[in-house]
Coordinates of C-alpha atoms and ligand atoms in Angstrom, one line a residue:
M20 CA 0.9 43.9 -123.6
N21 CA -1.8 42.5 -125.9
K22 CA -0.6 40.4 -128.8
P23 CA -1.9 41.3 -132.3
R24 CA -4.1 38.1 -132.2
D25 CA -6.0 39.6 -129.2
I26 CA -6.6 42.8 -131.0
Q27 CA -8.7 41.1 -133.6
T28 CA -11.3 40.0 -131.0
M29 CA -11.1 43.2 -129.0
E30 CA -14.0 45.6 -128.4
T31 CA -14.4 48.2 -131.1
V32 CA -15.8 51.6 -130.0
S33 CA -19.1 52.4 -131.7
L34 CA -20.3 55.6 -133.3
W35 CA -23.4 57.3 -131.8
V36 CA -25.7 58.3 -134.6
N37 CA -29.4 59.2 -134.4
G38 CA -29.7 58.1 -130.8
K39 CA -28.1 54.7 -131.0
R40 CA -24.8 52.9 -131.3
M41 CA -23.7 52.2 -134.8
D42 CA -20.8 50.4 -136.4
A43 CA -18.6 52.4 -138.8
A44 CA -18.8 51.6 -142.5
S45 CA -15.0 52.3 -142.7
G46 CA -12.8 49.3 -142.2
R47 CA -9.9 51.4 -140.8
C48 CA -9.3 51.3 -137.1
G49 CA -6.8 52.7 -134.5
E50 CA -5.8 51.4 -131.1
V51 CA -6.7 52.9 -127.7
T52 CA -4.1 52.3 -125.0
N53 CA -4.1 52.5 -121.2
P54 CA -1.0 54.7 -120.7
A55 CA -0.4 53.4 -117.2
T56 CA 0.2 49.8 -118.5
G57 CA 0.9 50.3 -122.1
A58 CA -1.8 47.7 -123.0
V59 CA -4.1 48.1 -126.0
T60 CA -7.6 48.2 -124.5
R61 CA -9.9 48.6 -127.5
R62 CA -10.1 49.6 -131.1
V63 CA -11.5 52.8 -132.4
P64 CA -13.0 53.1 -135.9
F65 CA -11.6 55.8 -138.3
C66 CA -14.7 57.0 -140.0
N67 CA -14.8 57.6 -143.7
R68 CA -17.0 60.0 -145.8
A69 CA -20.0 57.6 -145.7
D70 CA -19.9 57.5 -141.9
I71 CA -19.8 61.3 -141.7
D72 CA -22.6 61.6 -144.3
A73 CA -24.8 59.4 -142.1
A74 CA -24.1 61.4 -139.0
V75 CA -24.7 64.7 -140.7
A76 CA -27.9 63.4 -142.3
A77 CA -29.2 62.4 -138.8
A78 CA -28.3 65.8 -137.4
K79 CA -29.8 67.7 -140.3
A80 CA -33.1 65.7 -140.0
A81 CA -33.3 66.4 -136.3
F82 CA -32.6 70.2 -136.7
P83 CA -36.1 71.6 -137.5
A84 CA -37.9 70.0 -134.6
W85 CA -35.1 70.8 -132.2
R86 CA -34.9 74.5 -133.4
D87 CA -38.6 74.7 -132.8
T88 CA -38.5 73.3 -129.3
P89 CA -38.9 76.3 -126.9
P90 CA -35.6 77.2 -125.2
L91 CA -37.2 76.5 -121.8
R92 CA -37.9 72.9 -122.8
R93 CA -34.3 72.5 -124.1
A94 CA -33.1 73.9 -120.8
R95 CA -35.1 71.3 -118.8
I96 CA -33.4 68.5 -120.7
L97 CA -30.1 70.1 -119.9
M98 CA -31.1 70.2 -116.2
R99 CA -31.8 66.5 -116.3
Y100 CA -28.5 66.0 -118.2
R101 CA -26.6 67.9 -115.5
E102 CA -28.0 65.6 -112.8
L103 CA -27.0 62.5 -114.8
L104 CA -23.5 63.8 -115.5
E105 CA -23.1 64.6 -111.8
A106 CA -24.4 61.1 -110.8
H107 CA -21.9 59.5 -113.3
R108 CA -19.0 61.9 -112.6
D109 CA -16.8 59.1 -111.1
E110 CA -17.5 56.8 -114.0
L111 CA -16.6 59.5 -116.6
A112 CA -13.5 60.3 -114.6
R113 CA -12.5 56.7 -114.7
H114 CA -12.8 56.7 -118.6
V115 CA -10.5 59.8 -118.6
T116 CA -7.9 58.2 -116.4
E117 CA -8.0 54.9 -118.3
E118 CA -7.4 56.4 -121.7
H119 CA -5.5 59.6 -120.9
G120 CA -3.6 58.6 -117.8
K121 CA -4.1 61.6 -115.6
T122 CA -4.8 61.0 -111.9
L123 CA -8.4 60.2 -110.9
A124 CA -8.6 63.4 -108.7
D125 CA -7.5 65.5 -111.6
A126 CA -9.9 63.7 -114.0
T127 CA -12.8 64.3 -111.6
G128 CA -12.0 68.0 -111.4
S129 CA -12.0 68.3 -115.2
V130 CA -15.4 66.5 -115.4
Q131 CA -16.7 69.0 -112.8
R132 CA -15.5 72.0 -114.9
G133 CA -17.3 70.5 -117.9
I134 CA -20.5 70.1 -115.9
E135 CA -20.3 73.8 -115.1
V136 CA -20.7 74.5 -118.8
V137 CA -24.0 72.5 -118.8
E138 CA -25.1 74.6 -115.8
F139 CA -24.3 77.8 -117.8
A140 CA -26.3 76.5 -120.8
M141 CA -29.3 75.7 -118.6
G142 CA -29.9 79.5 -118.6
I143 CA -30.4 79.5 -122.4
P144 CA -33.9 81.2 -122.3
H145 CA -32.3 84.2 -120.8
L146 CA -29.0 84.0 -122.8
V147 CA -30.7 84.2 -126.2
K148 CA -33.0 87.0 -125.4
G149 CA -33.0 89.8 -127.9
E150 CA -33.5 93.5 -127.6
H151 CA -36.6 95.6 -128.4
S152 CA -36.9 99.3 -129.2
E153 CA -40.2 101.0 -129.3
D154 CA -40.8 103.9 -131.7
V155 CA -37.5 103.8 -133.7
G156 CA -39.7 105.8 -136.1
T157 CA -43.2 107.0 -135.9
G158 CA -45.3 103.9 -135.3
V159 CA -42.2 101.7 -136.0
D160 CA -40.7 99.2 -133.6
C161 CA -37.5 97.2 -133.9
H162 CA -36.4 93.9 -132.2
S163 CA -33.5 91.6 -132.5
M164 CA -33.3 87.8 -132.1
R165 CA -30.6 85.2 -132.2
Q166 CA -31.3 82.0 -134.1
P167 CA -29.5 78.7 -134.3
L168 CA -27.3 77.8 -137.3
G169 CA -28.1 74.2 -138.1
V170 CA -25.6 71.3 -137.9
C171 CA -22.5 72.3 -135.9
A172 CA -19.4 70.1 -135.3
G173 CA -16.8 69.9 -132.6
I174 CA -13.3 68.3 -133.0
T175 CA -11.5 67.9 -129.7
P176 CA -8.0 67.0 -128.4
F177 CA -6.8 64.1 -126.3
N178 CA -6.0 66.0 -123.1
F179 CA -9.5 66.7 -121.8
P180 CA -11.8 63.9 -123.0
V181 CA -14.8 65.2 -121.1
M182 CA -14.3 68.9 -120.4
V183 CA -13.4 70.2 -123.8
P184 CA -16.3 68.5 -125.6
L185 CA -18.5 69.9 -122.8
W186 CA -17.2 73.4 -123.7
M187 CA -18.9 73.0 -127.0
F188 CA -22.0 70.8 -127.4
P189 CA -24.2 71.8 -124.4
V190 CA -24.0 75.5 -125.6
A191 CA -24.6 74.6 -129.2
I192 CA -27.5 72.3 -128.5
A193 CA -29.0 74.7 -125.9
C194 CA -29.0 77.4 -128.7
G195 CA -31.2 75.0 -130.9
N196 CA -28.5 73.5 -133.1
T197 CA -27.7 69.8 -133.6
F198 CA -24.2 68.6 -133.2
I199 CA -21.6 66.1 -134.3
L200 CA -18.6 65.5 -132.0
K201 CA -15.4 64.0 -133.2
P202 CA -13.3 63.4 -130.1
S203 CA -9.6 62.5 -130.1
E204 CA -9.1 59.0 -131.4
K205 CA -6.8 58.4 -128.4
V206 CA -9.7 58.9 -125.8
P207 CA -13.0 58.0 -127.5
S208 CA -14.9 56.2 -124.7
A209 CA -16.1 59.1 -122.4
S210 CA -17.8 60.8 -125.4
M211 CA -19.9 57.7 -126.0
R212 CA -21.0 57.7 -122.4
M213 CA -21.9 61.4 -122.5
A214 CA -24.1 60.7 -125.6
E215 CA -25.9 57.9 -123.9
L216 CA -26.6 60.0 -120.8
F217 CA -27.9 62.9 -123.0
K218 CA -30.4 60.5 -124.5
E219 CA -31.4 59.3 -121.1
A220 CA -32.0 63.0 -120.1
G221 CA -34.6 63.2 -122.9
L222 CA -32.6 64.6 -125.8
P223 CA -34.3 63.7 -129.1
D224 CA -32.4 61.3 -131.4
G225 CA -30.1 62.9 -134.0
V226 CA -29.5 66.1 -131.9
F227 CA -26.2 64.9 -130.6
N228 CA -24.0 62.4 -132.6
V229 CA -20.5 61.1 -132.0
V230 CA -18.1 60.0 -134.8
H231 CA -14.5 58.9 -134.5
G232 CA -11.4 59.0 -136.6
D233 CA -8.5 61.0 -137.9
K234 CA -7.9 63.4 -140.8
E235 CA -10.2 61.6 -143.2
A236 CA -13.2 62.0 -140.8
V237 CA -12.2 65.6 -140.0
D238 CA -11.9 66.5 -143.7
A239 CA -15.3 65.0 -144.4
I240 CA -16.8 67.2 -141.7
L241 CA -15.0 70.4 -143.0
G242 CA -16.0 69.7 -146.6
H243 CA -19.7 68.7 -145.9
P244 CA -22.1 71.2 -147.4
D245 CA -24.5 70.8 -144.4
T246 CA -22.1 71.5 -141.5
R247 CA -22.6 75.2 -140.7
A248 CA -20.0 75.8 -137.9
V249 CA -16.9 74.0 -136.6
S250 CA -15.4 74.4 -133.1
F251 CA -11.9 73.0 -132.8
V252 CA -9.4 72.6 -130.0
G253 CA -6.0 71.0 -130.6
S254 CA -2.5 71.9 -131.7
T255 CA -1.7 75.1 -133.6
P256 CA -0.8 73.6 -137.0
I257 CA -4.1 71.7 -137.1
A258 CA -6.0 74.7 -135.7
R259 CA -4.7 76.9 -138.5
Y260 CA -5.6 74.2 -141.1
I261 CA -9.2 73.9 -139.7
Y262 CA -9.6 77.7 -139.7
E263 CA -8.4 78.1 -143.3
T264 CA -10.4 75.2 -144.6
C265 CA -13.6 76.3 -142.9
A266 CA -13.1 79.8 -144.1
R267 CA -12.6 78.6 -147.7
N268 CA -15.7 76.4 -147.4
G269 CA -17.8 79.3 -146.0
K270 CA -18.2 77.9 -142.5
R271 CA -18.2 79.7 -139.2
V272 CA -15.1 78.5 -137.2
Q273 CA -13.4 78.9 -133.9
A274 CA -10.1 77.0 -133.7
L275 CA -8.1 76.9 -130.5
G276 CA -4.5 76.0 -130.8
G277 CA -1.4 75.2 -128.7
A278 CA 0.3 77.2 -125.9
K279 CA 3.4 78.2 -124.2
N280 CA 2.2 79.7 -120.9
H281 CA 4.5 81.8 -118.9
A282 CA 4.4 82.6 -115.2
V283 CA 6.3 85.7 -114.1
V284 CA 7.6 85.7 -110.6
L285 CA 8.4 89.3 -109.5
P286 CA 11.1 90.0 -106.9
D287 CA 8.5 90.8 -104.2
A288 CA 6.6 87.5 -104.6
D289 CA 6.2 85.0 -101.8
L290 CA 8.5 82.4 -103.3
D291 CA 7.2 79.4 -101.4
F292 CA 3.7 80.2 -102.4
A293 CA 4.8 80.6 -106.1
A294 CA 6.8 77.4 -106.1
D295 CA 3.9 75.4 -104.6
A296 CA 1.5 76.9 -107.1
L297 CA 3.9 76.1 -110.0
M298 CA 4.1 72.4 -109.2
G299 CA 0.5 71.7 -110.1
A300 CA 0.6 74.2 -113.0
A301 CA 3.7 72.7 -114.6
Y302 CA 3.5 69.0 -113.7
G303 CA -0.3 68.4 -113.1
S304 CA -1.7 66.1 -115.8
A305 CA 1.9 65.4 -116.7
G306 CA 2.1 68.9 -118.3
E307 CA -0.5 67.9 -120.9
R308 CA -2.8 70.9 -120.3
C309 CA -3.2 73.8 -122.7
M310 CA -3.1 76.1 -119.7
A311 CA -0.1 74.3 -118.1
I312 CA 2.7 76.7 -117.1
S313 CA 5.7 75.5 -119.2
A314 CA 7.9 78.6 -118.8
V315 CA 8.8 80.6 -115.6
V316 CA 10.3 84.0 -115.9
A317 CA 12.2 84.9 -112.8
V318 CA 12.6 88.6 -112.5
G319 CA 15.6 90.3 -110.7
E320 CA 17.7 88.5 -108.1
I321 CA 15.3 85.8 -107.1
G322 CA 16.2 83.2 -109.8
D323 CA 18.5 80.9 -107.8
A324 CA 16.2 80.9 -104.7
L325 CA 13.2 80.1 -106.9
V326 CA 14.9 77.3 -108.9
A327 CA 16.1 75.7 -105.6
R328 CA 12.5 75.7 -104.4
L329 CA 11.1 74.3 -107.7
K330 CA 13.8 71.5 -107.7
D331 CA 13.0 70.5 -104.2
R332 CA 9.3 70.2 -104.8
A333 CA 9.5 68.6 -108.3
S334 CA 11.9 65.9 -107.1
R335 CA 9.3 64.9 -104.4
L336 CA 6.3 64.5 -106.8
R337 CA 4.5 61.2 -106.5
I338 CA 4.4 59.7 -110.0
G339 CA 2.5 56.5 -110.9
P340 CA -0.7 55.1 -112.4
G341 CA -3.6 57.7 -112.3
T342 CA -5.7 55.2 -110.3
G343 CA -3.0 55.0 -107.6
K344 CA -3.6 56.5 -104.1
D345 CA -2.3 60.1 -103.7
M346 CA -0.6 60.4 -107.0
D347 CA 0.5 63.8 -108.2
M348 CA 1.2 62.8 -111.8
G349 CA 0.3 59.9 -114.1
P350 CA 1.9 58.8 -117.4
L351 CA 1.9 60.5 -120.8
V352 CA -0.8 59.7 -123.2
T353 CA 1.1 57.5 -125.7
R354 CA 4.6 55.9 -126.0
A355 CA 5.3 58.1 -129.0
H356 CA 4.4 61.3 -127.1
R357 CA 6.5 60.2 -124.1
D358 CA 9.5 59.6 -126.4
K359 CA 8.9 63.0 -128.1
V360 CA 8.9 64.8 -124.7
A361 CA 12.0 63.0 -123.6
S362 CA 13.7 64.0 -126.9
Y363 CA 13.1 67.7 -125.9
V364 CA 15.1 67.1 -122.7
D365 CA 17.9 65.8 -124.9
K366 CA 17.6 69.0 -127.1
G367 CA 17.7 71.3 -124.1
V368 CA 20.9 69.7 -122.8
A369 CA 22.5 69.9 -126.3
E370 CA 21.5 73.6 -126.7
G371 CA 23.2 74.5 -123.4
A372 CA 20.4 74.9 -120.9
T373 CA 21.1 73.8 -117.3
L374 CA 19.3 70.6 -116.6
V375 CA 18.4 70.9 -112.9
L376 CA 16.2 67.8 -112.7
D377 CA 16.2 65.0 -115.2
G378 CA 12.9 62.9 -115.6
R379 CA 14.3 60.7 -118.4
G380 CA 14.7 57.1 -117.5
F381 CA 12.0 57.2 -114.8
K382 CA 10.3 53.9 -114.3
V383 CA 7.3 52.7 -112.1
A384 CA 7.9 49.3 -110.6
G385 CA 5.3 46.9 -111.8
N386 CA 4.3 49.3 -114.7
E387 CA 7.5 49.1 -116.7
D388 CA 5.5 49.2 -120.0
G389 CA 3.6 52.4 -119.0
F390 CA 4.4 55.7 -120.7
F391 CA 5.9 57.3 -117.6
L392 CA 8.4 60.2 -117.5
G393 CA 9.7 61.9 -114.4
A394 CA 9.6 65.7 -113.9
S395 CA 12.3 67.7 -115.7
L396 CA 13.4 71.2 -114.8
F397 CA 15.7 73.4 -116.8
D398 CA 17.3 76.7 -115.7
R399 CA 19.0 79.5 -117.7
V400 CA 16.9 78.8 -120.8
T401 CA 17.1 81.5 -123.4
P402 CA 14.3 82.6 -125.9
E403 CA 16.1 81.1 -128.9
M404 CA 16.3 77.6 -127.5
T405 CA 14.0 74.9 -128.9
I406 CA 12.7 74.0 -125.5
Y407 CA 11.4 77.5 -125.1
R408 CA 10.1 78.0 -128.7
D409 CA 8.2 74.7 -129.0
E410 CA 5.2 73.6 -127.1
I411 CA 6.5 70.4 -125.4
F412 CA 3.2 69.4 -123.8
G413 CA 4.9 67.2 -121.1
P414 CA 6.4 67.5 -117.6
V415 CA 9.2 69.8 -118.6
L416 CA 9.4 73.2 -116.9
V417 CA 11.9 75.8 -118.2
V418 CA 13.1 78.8 -116.2
L419 CA 14.3 82.0 -117.9
R420 CA 15.8 85.0 -116.2
A421 CA 14.7 88.6 -116.8
R422 CA 16.2 91.8 -115.3
T423 CA 12.9 93.7 -115.1
H424 CA 9.1 93.5 -115.2
D425 CA 9.3 95.3 -118.6
E426 CA 11.6 92.7 -120.0
A427 CA 9.3 89.9 -118.8
I428 CA 6.3 91.5 -120.4
R429 CA 8.2 92.1 -123.7
M430 CA 9.3 88.4 -123.7
I431 CA 5.7 87.1 -123.3
N432 CA 4.2 89.6 -125.8
G433 CA 6.9 88.4 -128.3
N434 CA 6.0 84.7 -128.1
P435 CA 3.7 83.4 -130.9
Y436 CA 1.5 81.6 -128.4
A437 CA -0.8 83.6 -126.1
N438 CA -3.2 81.3 -124.3
G439 CA -2.7 81.9 -120.6
T440 CA -0.2 83.6 -118.3
A441 CA 0.2 84.4 -114.6
V442 CA 2.1 86.8 -112.4
F443 CA 3.2 86.3 -108.8
T444 CA 3.6 89.4 -106.8
R445 CA 2.5 91.2 -103.6
S446 CA 2.0 94.5 -105.4
G447 CA -1.4 95.5 -106.6
G448 CA 0.1 98.1 -108.9
A449 CA 2.5 95.7 -110.6
A450 CA -0.3 93.1 -111.0
R451 CA -2.6 95.7 -112.5
R452 CA 0.0 96.8 -115.0
F453 CA 0.8 93.2 -116.0
A454 CA -2.9 92.5 -116.6
R455 CA -3.3 95.6 -118.7
E456 CA -0.1 95.3 -120.8
I457 CA 0.1 91.6 -121.3
E458 CA -1.2 90.4 -124.8
V459 CA -2.6 87.1 -123.7
G460 CA -6.2 85.8 -123.6
M461 CA -6.3 84.5 -120.0
V462 CA -4.4 86.1 -117.1
G463 CA -3.9 84.9 -113.5
I464 CA -2.8 87.2 -110.6
N465 CA -1.3 84.8 -108.1
V466 CA -3.5 82.2 -109.8
P467 CA -1.3 79.8 -111.9
I468 CA -3.9 78.3 -114.1
P469 CA -6.5 81.0 -114.8
V470 CA -9.1 78.8 -116.7
P471 CA -12.2 81.0 -116.9
I472 CA -15.3 79.7 -115.2
A473 CA -18.1 78.6 -117.5
F474 CA -20.0 81.9 -117.6
Y475 CA -16.9 83.7 -118.9
S476 CA -15.4 82.6 -122.2
F477 CA -12.2 80.6 -122.7
G478 CA -9.7 81.5 -125.4
G479 CA -6.2 82.7 -126.2
W480 CA -4.7 85.2 -128.6
R481 CA -2.3 85.0 -131.6
S482 CA -1.4 81.4 -132.5
S483 CA -3.5 80.0 -129.6
L484 CA -6.8 80.8 -131.3
F485 CA -7.9 81.4 -134.9
G486 CA -11.3 83.0 -135.1
D487 CA -13.3 85.7 -133.5
Q488 CA -15.2 84.1 -130.6
H489 CA -13.9 82.3 -127.6
V490 CA -15.6 79.1 -126.3
H491 CA -18.6 78.9 -123.8
G492 CA -19.9 81.9 -121.9
M493 CA -21.6 84.6 -124.0
E494 CA -19.1 84.3 -126.8
G495 CA -20.1 80.6 -127.2
V496 CA -23.8 81.7 -127.4
R497 CA -22.9 84.3 -130.1
F498 CA -20.8 81.7 -132.0
Y499 CA -23.6 79.2 -132.2
T500 CA -26.3 81.7 -133.1
R501 CA -26.8 84.4 -135.8
G502 CA -28.5 87.7 -135.3
K503 CA -31.6 88.9 -137.0
V504 CA -33.2 92.4 -136.7
V505 CA -36.9 92.8 -137.4
T506 CA -38.4 96.3 -138.1
T507 CA -42.1 96.4 -137.7
R508 CA -44.9 98.9 -138.7
W509 CA -48.6 98.1 -138.4
P510 CA -50.0 100.8 -140.7
A511 CA -53.3 102.4 -140.0
T512 CA -55.4 102.1 -143.2
D513 CA -54.9 105.7 -144.1
T514 CA -51.1 105.7 -143.8
A515 CA -49.3 106.5 -147.0
A516 CA -47.2 103.6 -148.5
P517 CA -43.4 104.0 -148.3
G518 CA -41.8 105.9 -151.2
L519 CA -38.8 104.8 -153.3
N520 CA -36.1 106.7 -151.3
M521 CA -33.9 105.3 -148.5
P522 CA -36.4 105.1 -145.6
T523 CA -35.7 107.4 -142.7
L524 CA -38.1 106.0 -140.2
G525 CA -38.5 109.1 -138.0
Ligands
LIG21 P1 -4.1 67.5 -132.3 O1 -4.1 68.8 -133.0 O2 -3.1 66.4 -132.7 O3 -5.5 66.8 -132.5 C1 -6.7 67.5 -132.2 C2 -7.9 66.9 -133.0 O4 -7.5 67.1 -134.4 C3 -8.1 65.4 -132.8 O5 -9.5 65.2 -132.8 C4 -7.4 64.8 -134.0 O6 -8.0 63.6 -134.4 C5 -7.6 65.8 -135.1 N1 -6.4 65.8 -136.0 C6 -5.2 65.5 -135.8 N2 -4.4 65.6 -136.9 C7 -5.3 66.1 -137.9 C8 -5.1 66.4 -139.3 N3 -3.9 66.3 -139.9 N4 -6.1 66.9 -139.9 C9 -7.3 67.0 -139.3 N5 -7.6 66.7 -138.0 C10 -6.5 66.2 -137.3 O7 -4.0 67.8 -130.7 P2 -3.8 66.7 -129.5 O8 -2.5 66.2 -129.6 O9 -5.0 65.8 -129.5 O10 -4.0 67.7 -128.3 C11 -2.9 68.5 -127.8 C12 -2.9 69.9 -128.3 O11 -4.1 70.5 -128.1 C13 -1.8 70.7 -127.7 O12 -1.2 71.5 -128.7 C14 -2.6 71.6 -126.7 O13 -2.1 72.9 -126.4 C15 -3.9 71.8 -127.5 N6 -5.0 72.2 -126.6 C16 -5.4 73.5 -126.7 C17 -6.4 73.9 -125.9 C18 -6.9 75.3 -126.0 O14 -7.9 75.6 -125.3 N7 -6.2 76.2 -126.7 C19 -7.1 73.0 -125.0 C20 -6.6 71.7 -125.0 C21 -5.6 71.3 -125.8

């Protein structure tokens, strides 16, 4: 562990403003840790209003020229950016593992899913095409267009340091906006590298900027008169705050919140297949995924057989540093978060759930200061228990029992979170019914983590998303543009001028 004396001389992450690294004016800083060792690795500045003003001013100044850059030329810069991201995929994944803790293979996969959004955004000349109607009236034509908004901002969580920012800024920038990213203060480094690579791809200075910090920086973004739209991904209480504040300040907003994702295992399911799939879904990335399955609903008589399979597999997970060979699961992001997750296991026991597998007290030899926790599994959990109601965001899977498919659907539709869900079954009819009746944004049929591919949109319902548009895909394009409809007449010189009545063009 680093002593406080070392921290004074430690690297401080820069901001990225107007195409170059910049030091923050604010004197406040936080610490970035390597979760596998517990060591503080660098400091991160907590921007103040002056820092945010500088970034917004750069983005505002860059907007007119970028808006007027033809979409095809913007797309060509994105094409070069895609090549650079691909070439630096392993380096970006290493940043993710070093600051978040997840395994390198998992980090690499998440970088790849982010690059796919850049591939989607490369089609921007086609994606922003409008419509045209000839002769909506005699000699009158009508066309629509979508135009960029101006300075947009993104505020992102710790759990996907590359992928979640890439859900936002490539689409916003392809649409002709300029952008300010405030990544999580726990994982700031990958965003800086993504900004450098974008410049190398030919992006003009000021179009993409990165600031760091906590509530003070976020509030300065939300309150700035020149930020037009805010995309947020994080926990539900902060998502709700972002949504309400932006609405009050007249800004467009999409705020994605937390989750409690259920997998329903129907009596006809292949239990080995379901148990295998649930291992990655529940414990991959140490359960720190917004699409992680954290609750399994076992329907009918299969409960005991399913729990036995889950216990067997979960107790064999290989847990260690994310850089280790063949690891299934790394540490949690911070000591505080690890302790909070462990305290939920205490609560589950106190509230009467059956603890089938206890991950508390798990240690990795040689990494005793790392923020590790073993996999925990609870059975016979009921909907009123805290471990079911709260988002734990760690390697804790809870199993509930339901008598029927109907009861399982009712349970899920009654939960305040509604990000993702999955059903395991061999019946097409049962799966179709589940997909139609379930009130959740993203649904998997025998697919445990149904994260939509980049050309569809990602988003949940109820307390998992505040706003109208999901991220990336066509909803992302709509979010970062506004519509305009132009009605045109080229009058012949002898055409009478329009009168004072409501025009009926025909
Ligand atoms: P968080 O809400 O603590 O932080 C998210 C962002 O908000 C960070 O950039 C942080 O600096 C900022 N922030 C924190 N407190 C703030 C405050 N009081 N005022 C203003 N800004 C504040 O979330 P996290 O812990 O970084 O990430 C985990 C959460 O994100 C989980 O709840 C997870 O489900 C959720 N998540 C959701 C999705 C989704 O698509 N719905 C995706 C990933 C993560």
